[in-house]
PDB file of C-alpha atoms in Angstrom:
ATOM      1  CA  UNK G   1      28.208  -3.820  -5.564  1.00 70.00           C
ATOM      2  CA  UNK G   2      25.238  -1.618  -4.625  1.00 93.00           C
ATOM      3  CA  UNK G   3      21.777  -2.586  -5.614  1.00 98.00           C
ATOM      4  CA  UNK G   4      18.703  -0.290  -5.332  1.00 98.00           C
ATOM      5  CA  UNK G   5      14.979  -1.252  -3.853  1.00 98.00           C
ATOM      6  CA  UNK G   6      11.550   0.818  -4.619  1.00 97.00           C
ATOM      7  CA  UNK G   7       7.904   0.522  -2.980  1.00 98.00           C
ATOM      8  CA  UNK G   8       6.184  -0.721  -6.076  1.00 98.00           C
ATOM      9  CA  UNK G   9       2.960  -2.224  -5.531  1.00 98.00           C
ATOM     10  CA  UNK G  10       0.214  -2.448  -3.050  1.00 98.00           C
ATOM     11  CA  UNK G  11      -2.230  -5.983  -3.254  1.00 98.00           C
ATOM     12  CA  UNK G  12      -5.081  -6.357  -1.244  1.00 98.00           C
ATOM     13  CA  UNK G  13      -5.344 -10.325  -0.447  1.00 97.00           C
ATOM     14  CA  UNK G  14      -8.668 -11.871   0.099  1.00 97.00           C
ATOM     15  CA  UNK G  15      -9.794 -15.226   0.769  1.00 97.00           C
ATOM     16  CA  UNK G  16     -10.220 -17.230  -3.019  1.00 97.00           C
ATOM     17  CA  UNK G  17     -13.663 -17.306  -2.706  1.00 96.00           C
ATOM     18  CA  UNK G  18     -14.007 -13.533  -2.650  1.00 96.00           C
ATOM     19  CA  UNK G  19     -11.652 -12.909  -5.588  1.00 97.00           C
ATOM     20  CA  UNK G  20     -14.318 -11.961  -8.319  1.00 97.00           C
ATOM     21  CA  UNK G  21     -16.360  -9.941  -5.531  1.00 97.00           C
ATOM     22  CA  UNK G  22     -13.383  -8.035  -4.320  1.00 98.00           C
ATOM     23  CA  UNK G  23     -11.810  -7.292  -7.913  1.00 98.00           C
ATOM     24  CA  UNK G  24     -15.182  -6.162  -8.921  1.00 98.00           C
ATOM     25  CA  UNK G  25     -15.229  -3.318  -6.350  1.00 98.00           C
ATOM     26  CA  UNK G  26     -12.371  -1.957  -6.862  1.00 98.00           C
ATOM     27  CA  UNK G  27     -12.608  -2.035 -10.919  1.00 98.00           C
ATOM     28  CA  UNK G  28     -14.903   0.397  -9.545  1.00 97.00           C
ATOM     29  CA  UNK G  29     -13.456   1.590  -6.614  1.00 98.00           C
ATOM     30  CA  UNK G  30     -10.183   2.961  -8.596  1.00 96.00           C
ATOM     31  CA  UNK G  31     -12.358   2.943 -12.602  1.00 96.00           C
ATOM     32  CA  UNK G  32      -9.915   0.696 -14.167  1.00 96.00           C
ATOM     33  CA  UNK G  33     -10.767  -3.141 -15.848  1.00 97.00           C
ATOM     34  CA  UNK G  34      -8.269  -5.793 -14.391  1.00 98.00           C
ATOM     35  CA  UNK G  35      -6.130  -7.970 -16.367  1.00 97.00           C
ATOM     36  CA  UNK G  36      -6.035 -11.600 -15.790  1.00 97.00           C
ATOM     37  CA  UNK G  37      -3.238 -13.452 -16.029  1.00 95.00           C
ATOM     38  CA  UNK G  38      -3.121 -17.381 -17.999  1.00 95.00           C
ATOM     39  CA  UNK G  39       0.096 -18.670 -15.250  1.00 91.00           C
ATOM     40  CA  UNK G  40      -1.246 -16.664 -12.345  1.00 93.00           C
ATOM     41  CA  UNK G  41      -5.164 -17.081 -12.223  1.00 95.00           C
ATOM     42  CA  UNK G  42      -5.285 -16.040  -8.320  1.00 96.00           C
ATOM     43  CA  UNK G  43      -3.800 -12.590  -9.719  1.00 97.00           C
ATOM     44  CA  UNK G  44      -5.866  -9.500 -10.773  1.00 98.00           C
ATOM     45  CA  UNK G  45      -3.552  -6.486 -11.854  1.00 98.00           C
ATOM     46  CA  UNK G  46      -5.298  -3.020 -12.327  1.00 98.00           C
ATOM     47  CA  UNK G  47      -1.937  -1.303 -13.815  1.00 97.00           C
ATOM     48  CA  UNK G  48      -0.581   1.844 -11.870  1.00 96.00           C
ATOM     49  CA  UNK G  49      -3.499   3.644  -9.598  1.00 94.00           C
ATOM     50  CA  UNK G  50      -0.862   7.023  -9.769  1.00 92.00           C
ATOM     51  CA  UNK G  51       2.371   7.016 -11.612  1.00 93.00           C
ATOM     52  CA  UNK G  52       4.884   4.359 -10.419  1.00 95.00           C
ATOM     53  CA  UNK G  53       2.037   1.905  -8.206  1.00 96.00           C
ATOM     54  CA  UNK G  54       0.685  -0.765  -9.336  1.00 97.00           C
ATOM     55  CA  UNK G  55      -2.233  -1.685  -7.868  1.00 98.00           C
ATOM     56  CA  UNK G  56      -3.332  -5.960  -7.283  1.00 98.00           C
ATOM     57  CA  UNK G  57      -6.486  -7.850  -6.243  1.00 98.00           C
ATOM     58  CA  UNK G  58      -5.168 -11.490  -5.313  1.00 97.00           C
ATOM     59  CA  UNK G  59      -7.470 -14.700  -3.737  1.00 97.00           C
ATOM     60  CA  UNK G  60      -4.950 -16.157  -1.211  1.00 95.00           C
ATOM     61  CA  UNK G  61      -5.670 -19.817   0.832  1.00 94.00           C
ATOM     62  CA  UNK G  62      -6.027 -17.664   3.983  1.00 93.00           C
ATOM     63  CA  UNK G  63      -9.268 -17.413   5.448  1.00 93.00           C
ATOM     64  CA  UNK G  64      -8.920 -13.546   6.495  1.00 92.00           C
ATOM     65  CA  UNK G  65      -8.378 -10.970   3.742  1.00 95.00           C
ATOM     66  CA  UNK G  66      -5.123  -8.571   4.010  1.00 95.00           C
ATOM     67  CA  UNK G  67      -3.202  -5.905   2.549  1.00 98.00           C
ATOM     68  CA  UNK G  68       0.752  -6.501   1.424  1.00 98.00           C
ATOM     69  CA  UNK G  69       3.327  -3.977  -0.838  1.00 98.00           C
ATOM     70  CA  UNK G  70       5.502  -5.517  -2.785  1.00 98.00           C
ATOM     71  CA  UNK G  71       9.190  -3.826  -2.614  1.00 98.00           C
ATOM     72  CA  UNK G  72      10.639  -3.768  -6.041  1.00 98.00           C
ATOM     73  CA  UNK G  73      15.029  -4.564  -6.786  1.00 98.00           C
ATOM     74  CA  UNK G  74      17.314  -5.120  -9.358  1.00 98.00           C
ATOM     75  CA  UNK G  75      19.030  -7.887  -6.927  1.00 98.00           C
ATOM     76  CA  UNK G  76      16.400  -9.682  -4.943  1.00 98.00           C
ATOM     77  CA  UNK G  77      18.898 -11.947  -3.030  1.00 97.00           C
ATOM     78  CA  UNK G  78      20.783  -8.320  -2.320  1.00 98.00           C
ATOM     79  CA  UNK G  79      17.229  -6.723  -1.011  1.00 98.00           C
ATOM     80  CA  UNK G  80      16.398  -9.523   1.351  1.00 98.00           C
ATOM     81  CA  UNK G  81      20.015 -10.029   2.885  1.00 98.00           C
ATOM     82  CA  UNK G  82      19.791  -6.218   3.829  1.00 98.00           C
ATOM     83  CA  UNK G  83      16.582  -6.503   5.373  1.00 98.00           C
ATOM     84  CA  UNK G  84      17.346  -9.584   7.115  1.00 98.00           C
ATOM     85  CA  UNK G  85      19.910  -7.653   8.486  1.00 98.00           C
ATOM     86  CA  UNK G  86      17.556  -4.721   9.604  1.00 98.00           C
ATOM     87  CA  UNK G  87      15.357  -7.129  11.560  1.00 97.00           C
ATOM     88  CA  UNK G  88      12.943  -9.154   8.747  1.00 98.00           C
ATOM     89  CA  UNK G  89      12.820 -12.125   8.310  1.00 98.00           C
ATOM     90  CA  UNK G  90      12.351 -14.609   5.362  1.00 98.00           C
ATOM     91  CA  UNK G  91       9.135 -16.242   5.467  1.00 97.00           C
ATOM     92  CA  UNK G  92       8.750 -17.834   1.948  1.00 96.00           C
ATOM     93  CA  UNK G  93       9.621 -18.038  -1.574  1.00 96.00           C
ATOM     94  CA  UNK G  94       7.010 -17.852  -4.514  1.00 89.00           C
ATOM     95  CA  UNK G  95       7.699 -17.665  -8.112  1.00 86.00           C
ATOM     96  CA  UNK G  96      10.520 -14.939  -8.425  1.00 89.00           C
ATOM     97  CA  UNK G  97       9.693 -12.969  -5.227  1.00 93.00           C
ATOM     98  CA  UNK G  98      10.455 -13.570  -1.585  1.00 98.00           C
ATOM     99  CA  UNK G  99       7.775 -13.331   0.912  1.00 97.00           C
ATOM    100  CA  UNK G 100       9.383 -11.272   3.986  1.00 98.00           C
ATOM    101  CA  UNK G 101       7.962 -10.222   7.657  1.00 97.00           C
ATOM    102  CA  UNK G 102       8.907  -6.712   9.568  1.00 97.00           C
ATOM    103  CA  UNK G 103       9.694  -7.212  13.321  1.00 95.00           C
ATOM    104  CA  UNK G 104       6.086  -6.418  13.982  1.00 95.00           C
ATOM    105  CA  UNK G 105       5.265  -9.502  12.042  1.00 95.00           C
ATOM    106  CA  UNK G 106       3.890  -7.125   9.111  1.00 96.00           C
ATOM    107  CA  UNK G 107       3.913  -9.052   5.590  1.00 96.00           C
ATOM    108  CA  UNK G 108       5.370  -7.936   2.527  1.00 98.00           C
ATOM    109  CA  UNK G 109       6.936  -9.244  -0.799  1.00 98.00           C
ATOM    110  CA  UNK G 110      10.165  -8.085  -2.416  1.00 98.00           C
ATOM    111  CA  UNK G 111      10.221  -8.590  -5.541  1.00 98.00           C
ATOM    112  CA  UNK G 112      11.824  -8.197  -9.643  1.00 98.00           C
ATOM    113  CA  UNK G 113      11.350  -4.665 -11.385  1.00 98.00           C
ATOM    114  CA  UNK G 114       7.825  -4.111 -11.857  1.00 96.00           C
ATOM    115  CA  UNK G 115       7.841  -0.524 -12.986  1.00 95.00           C
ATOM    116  CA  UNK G 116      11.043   0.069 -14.932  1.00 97.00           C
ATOM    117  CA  UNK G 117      10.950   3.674 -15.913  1.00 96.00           C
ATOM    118  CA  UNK G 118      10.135   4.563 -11.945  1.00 96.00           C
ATOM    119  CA  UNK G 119      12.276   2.210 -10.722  1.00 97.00           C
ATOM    120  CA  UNK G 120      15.592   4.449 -13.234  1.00 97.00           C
ATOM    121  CA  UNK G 121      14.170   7.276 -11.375  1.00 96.00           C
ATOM    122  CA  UNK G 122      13.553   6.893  -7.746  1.00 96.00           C
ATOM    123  CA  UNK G 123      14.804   3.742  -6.942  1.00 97.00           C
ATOM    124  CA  UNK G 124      17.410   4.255  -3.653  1.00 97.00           C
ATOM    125  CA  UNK G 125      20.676   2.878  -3.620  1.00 97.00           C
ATOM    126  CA  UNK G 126      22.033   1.058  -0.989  1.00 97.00           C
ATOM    127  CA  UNK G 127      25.447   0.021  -0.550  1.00 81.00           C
TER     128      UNK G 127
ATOM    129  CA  UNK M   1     -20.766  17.964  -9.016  1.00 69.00           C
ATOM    130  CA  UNK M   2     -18.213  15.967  -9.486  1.00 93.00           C
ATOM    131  CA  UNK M   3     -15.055  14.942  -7.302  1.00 98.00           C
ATOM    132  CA  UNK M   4     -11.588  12.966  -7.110  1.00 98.00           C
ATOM    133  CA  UNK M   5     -10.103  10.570  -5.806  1.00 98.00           C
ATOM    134  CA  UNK M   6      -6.288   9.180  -5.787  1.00 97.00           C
ATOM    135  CA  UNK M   7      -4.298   6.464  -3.903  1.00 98.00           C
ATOM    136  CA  UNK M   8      -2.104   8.287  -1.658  1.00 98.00           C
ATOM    137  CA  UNK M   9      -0.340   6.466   1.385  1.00 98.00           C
ATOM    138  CA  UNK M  10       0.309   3.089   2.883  1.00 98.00           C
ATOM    139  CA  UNK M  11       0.343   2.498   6.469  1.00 98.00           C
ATOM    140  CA  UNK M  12       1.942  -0.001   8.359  1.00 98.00           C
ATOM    141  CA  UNK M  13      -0.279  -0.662  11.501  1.00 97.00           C
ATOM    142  CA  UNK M  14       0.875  -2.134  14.477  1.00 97.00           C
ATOM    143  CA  UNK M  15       0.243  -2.935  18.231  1.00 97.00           C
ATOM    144  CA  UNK M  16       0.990   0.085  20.090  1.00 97.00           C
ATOM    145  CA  UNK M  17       3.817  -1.646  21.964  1.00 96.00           C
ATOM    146  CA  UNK M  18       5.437  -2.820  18.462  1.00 96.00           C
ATOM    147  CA  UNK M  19       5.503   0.841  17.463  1.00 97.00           C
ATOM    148  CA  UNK M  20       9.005   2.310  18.036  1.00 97.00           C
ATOM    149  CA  UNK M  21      10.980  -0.991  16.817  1.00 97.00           C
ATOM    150  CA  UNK M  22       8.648  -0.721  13.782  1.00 98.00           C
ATOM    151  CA  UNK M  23       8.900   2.443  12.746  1.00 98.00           C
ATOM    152  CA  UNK M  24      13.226   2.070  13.222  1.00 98.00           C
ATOM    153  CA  UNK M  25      12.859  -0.848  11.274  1.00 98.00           C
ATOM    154  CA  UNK M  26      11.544   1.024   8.094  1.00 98.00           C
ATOM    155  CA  UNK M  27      13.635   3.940   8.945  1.00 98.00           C
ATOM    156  CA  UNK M  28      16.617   1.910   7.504  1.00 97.00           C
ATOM    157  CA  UNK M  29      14.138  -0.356   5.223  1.00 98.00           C
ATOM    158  CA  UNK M  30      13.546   2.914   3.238  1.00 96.00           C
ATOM    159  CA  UNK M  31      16.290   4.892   4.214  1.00 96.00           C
ATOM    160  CA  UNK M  32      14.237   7.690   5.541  1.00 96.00           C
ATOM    161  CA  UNK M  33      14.098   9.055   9.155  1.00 97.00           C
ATOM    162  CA  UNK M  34      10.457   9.610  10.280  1.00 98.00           C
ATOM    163  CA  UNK M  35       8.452  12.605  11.470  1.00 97.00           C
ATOM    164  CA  UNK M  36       6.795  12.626  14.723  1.00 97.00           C
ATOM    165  CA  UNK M  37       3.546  14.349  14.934  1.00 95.00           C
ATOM    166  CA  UNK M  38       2.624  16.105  18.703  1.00 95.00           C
ATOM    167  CA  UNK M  39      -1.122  15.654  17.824  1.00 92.00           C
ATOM    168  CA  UNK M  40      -0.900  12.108  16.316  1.00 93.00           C
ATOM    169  CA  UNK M  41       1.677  10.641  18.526  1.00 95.00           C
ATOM    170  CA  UNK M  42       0.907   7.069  17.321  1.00 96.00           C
ATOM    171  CA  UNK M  43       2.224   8.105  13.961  1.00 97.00           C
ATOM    172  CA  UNK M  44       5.469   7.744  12.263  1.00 98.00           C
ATOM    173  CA  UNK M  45       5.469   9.754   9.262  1.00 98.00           C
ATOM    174  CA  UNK M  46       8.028   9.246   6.371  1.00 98.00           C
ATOM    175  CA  UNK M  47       6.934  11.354   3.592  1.00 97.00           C
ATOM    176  CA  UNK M  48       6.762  10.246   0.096  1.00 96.00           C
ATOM    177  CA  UNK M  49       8.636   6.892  -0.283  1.00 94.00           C
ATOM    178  CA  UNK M  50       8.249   7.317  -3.984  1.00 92.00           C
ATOM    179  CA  UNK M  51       6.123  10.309  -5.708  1.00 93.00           C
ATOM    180  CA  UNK M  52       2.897  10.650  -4.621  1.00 95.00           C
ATOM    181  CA  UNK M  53       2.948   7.820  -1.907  1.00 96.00           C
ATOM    182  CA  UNK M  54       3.516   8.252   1.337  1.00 97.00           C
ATOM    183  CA  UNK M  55       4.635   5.790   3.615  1.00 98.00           C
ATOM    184  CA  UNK M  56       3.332   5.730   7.676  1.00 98.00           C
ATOM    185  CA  UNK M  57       3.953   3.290  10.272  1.00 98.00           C
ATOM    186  CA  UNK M  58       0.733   3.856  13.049  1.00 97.00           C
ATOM    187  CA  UNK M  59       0.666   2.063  16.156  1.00 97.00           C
ATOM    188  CA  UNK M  60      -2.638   0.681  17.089  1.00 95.00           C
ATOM    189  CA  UNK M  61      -5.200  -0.909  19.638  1.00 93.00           C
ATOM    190  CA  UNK M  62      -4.888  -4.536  17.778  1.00 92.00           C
ATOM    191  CA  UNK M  63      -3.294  -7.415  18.699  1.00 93.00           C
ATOM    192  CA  UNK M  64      -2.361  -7.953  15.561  1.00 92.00           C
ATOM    193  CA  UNK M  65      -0.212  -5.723  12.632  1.00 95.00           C
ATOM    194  CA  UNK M  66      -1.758  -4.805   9.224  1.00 95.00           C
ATOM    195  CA  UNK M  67      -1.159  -2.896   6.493  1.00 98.00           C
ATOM    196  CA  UNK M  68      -3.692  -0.477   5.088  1.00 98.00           C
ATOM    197  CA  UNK M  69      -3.985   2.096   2.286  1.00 98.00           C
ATOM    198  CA  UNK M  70      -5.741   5.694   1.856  1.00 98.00           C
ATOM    199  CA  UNK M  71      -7.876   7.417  -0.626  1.00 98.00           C
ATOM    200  CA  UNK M  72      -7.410  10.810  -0.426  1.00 98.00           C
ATOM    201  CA  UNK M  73     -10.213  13.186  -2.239  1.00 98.00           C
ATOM    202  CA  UNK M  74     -11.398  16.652  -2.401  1.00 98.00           C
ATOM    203  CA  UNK M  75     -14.659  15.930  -1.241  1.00 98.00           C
ATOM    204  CA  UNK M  76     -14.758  13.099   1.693  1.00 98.00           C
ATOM    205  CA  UNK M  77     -18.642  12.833   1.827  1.00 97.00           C
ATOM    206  CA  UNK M  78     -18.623  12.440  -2.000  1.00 98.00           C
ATOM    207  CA  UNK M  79     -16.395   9.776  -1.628  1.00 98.00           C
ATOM    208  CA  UNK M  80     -17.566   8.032   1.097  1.00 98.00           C
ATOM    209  CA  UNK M  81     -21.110   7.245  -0.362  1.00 98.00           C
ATOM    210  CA  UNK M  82     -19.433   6.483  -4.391  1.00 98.00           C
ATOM    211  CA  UNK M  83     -17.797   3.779  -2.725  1.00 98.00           C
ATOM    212  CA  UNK M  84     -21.089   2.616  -0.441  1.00 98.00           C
ATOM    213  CA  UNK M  85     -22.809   2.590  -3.168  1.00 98.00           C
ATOM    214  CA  UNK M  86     -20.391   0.411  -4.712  1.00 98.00           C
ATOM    215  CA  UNK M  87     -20.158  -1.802  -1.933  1.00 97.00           C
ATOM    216  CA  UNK M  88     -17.965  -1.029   0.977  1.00 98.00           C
ATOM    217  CA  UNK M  89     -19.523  -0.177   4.360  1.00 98.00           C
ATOM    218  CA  UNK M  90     -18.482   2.062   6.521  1.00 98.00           C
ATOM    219  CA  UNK M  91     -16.784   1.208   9.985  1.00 97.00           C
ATOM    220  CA  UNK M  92     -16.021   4.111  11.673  1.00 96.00           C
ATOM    221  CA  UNK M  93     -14.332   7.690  11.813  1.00 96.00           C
ATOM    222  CA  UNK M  94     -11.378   9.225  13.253  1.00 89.00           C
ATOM    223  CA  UNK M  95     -10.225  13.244  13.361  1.00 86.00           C
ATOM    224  CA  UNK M  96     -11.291  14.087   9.472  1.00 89.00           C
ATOM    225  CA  UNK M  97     -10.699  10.422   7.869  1.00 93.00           C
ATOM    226  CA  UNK M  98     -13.405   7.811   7.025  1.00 98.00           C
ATOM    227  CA  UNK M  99     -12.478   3.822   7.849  1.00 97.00           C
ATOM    228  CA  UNK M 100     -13.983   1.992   5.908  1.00 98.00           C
ATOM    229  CA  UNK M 101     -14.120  -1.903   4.488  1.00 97.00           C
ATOM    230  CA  UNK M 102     -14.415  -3.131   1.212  1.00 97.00           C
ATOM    231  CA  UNK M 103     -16.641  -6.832   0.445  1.00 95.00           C
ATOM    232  CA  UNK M 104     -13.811  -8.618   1.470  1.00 95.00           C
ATOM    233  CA  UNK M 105     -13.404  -7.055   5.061  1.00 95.00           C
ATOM    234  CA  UNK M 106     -10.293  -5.311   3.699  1.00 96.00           C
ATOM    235  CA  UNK M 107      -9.711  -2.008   5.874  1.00 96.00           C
ATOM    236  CA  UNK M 108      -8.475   1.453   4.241  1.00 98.00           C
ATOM    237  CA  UNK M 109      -9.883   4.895   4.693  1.00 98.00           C
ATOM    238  CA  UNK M 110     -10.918   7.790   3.390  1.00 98.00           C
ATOM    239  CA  UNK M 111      -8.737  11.278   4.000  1.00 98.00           C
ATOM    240  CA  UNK M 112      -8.386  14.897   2.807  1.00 98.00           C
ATOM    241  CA  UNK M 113      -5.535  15.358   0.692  1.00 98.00           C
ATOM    242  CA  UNK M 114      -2.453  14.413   0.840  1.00 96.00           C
ATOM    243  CA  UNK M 115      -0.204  15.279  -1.522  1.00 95.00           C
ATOM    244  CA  UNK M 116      -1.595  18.347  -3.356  1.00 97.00           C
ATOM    245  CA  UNK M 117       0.614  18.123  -6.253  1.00 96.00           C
ATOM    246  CA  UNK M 118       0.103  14.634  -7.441  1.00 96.00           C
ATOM    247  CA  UNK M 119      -3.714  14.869  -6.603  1.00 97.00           C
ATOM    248  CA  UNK M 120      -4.236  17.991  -9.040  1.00 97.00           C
ATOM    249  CA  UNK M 121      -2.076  15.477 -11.858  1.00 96.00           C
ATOM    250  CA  UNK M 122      -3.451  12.198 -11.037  1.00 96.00           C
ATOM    251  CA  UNK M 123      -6.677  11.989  -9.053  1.00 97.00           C
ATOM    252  CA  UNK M 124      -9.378  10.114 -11.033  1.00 97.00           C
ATOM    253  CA  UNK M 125     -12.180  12.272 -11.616  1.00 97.00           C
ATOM    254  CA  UNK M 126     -16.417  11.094 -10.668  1.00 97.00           C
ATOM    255  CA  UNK M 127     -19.393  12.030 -12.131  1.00 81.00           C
TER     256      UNK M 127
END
């Protein structure tokens, strides 16, 4: 069975007590409103910046703010056994998405099918 | 006048010495071989991982990896003091990009652009 994986999403992760300041900016910064979600109040989600990317302002327990991409799949378990085998490594679980570090120690998220229309069309295929 | 601006590329940033295991890493992560640059040795390039976003693996000075993203716009300057006067400060320059910070501390720059195509369909336009 071959599943497919697609950059999705890029967050910018700041400390919880700079979440309003932050998402402010860049309401600015990229001229679109947030939304707020009721289950994820931490989240800010400014839609797709350009076609296919969604952009995310999120106010994490860490004290120093960050940026993370979120790699989209239609088989997360799939996604991160292939990276594991590249070199990453599993460094949580959240909701429906798996928290995952590089070899560098780099963070990012891989995660359900955000974008479904991109994902049909440029999605790669791994088998 | 006015000018635009667009999301155009994500960087992975590591420690110089985390650089080539990195950038093989993402190779097979994203199933694209990467472009070496004689000017910008410290650069892995990897084109557009999906339309209008390209992906870069950079390595760096710091101790520590981070990801960061780029604006790119047809007028830097322009750009540069919208998004002062919004609220991010600028931290420094580098060939014919701007680094800047947002309120948070978050790092991502300013560059020319990128991606011609999608900039001419998708940059935002400012007044």
């Amino acid at each position: 069975m071959s599943h497919r994986s697609r950059l999705t999403a890029v967050l910018v992760d700041v400390p919880a007590a700079e979440l309003d300041r932050t998402a402010s900016f860049w309401a600015t910064a990229i001229g679109k409103e947030p939304k707020t979600y009721d289950k994820l109040p931490e989240y800010r989600g400014y839609g797709e910046v350009t076609p296919g990317i969604e952009f995310m302002v999120q106010g994490t327990g860490d004290a120093v703010p960050r940026v993370h991409f979120d790699i989209e799949t239609d088989d997360v378990e799939a996604e991160v056994a292939r990276l594991k085998a590249l070199g990453a490594t599993e460094i949580g679980r959240h909701h429906t998405w798996v928290i995952m570090q590089d070899p560098s120690g780099t963070v990012f998220c891989v995660v359900t099918i955000q974008v479904q229309e991109m994902f049909e069309r440029h999605a790669t295929s791994w088998d």
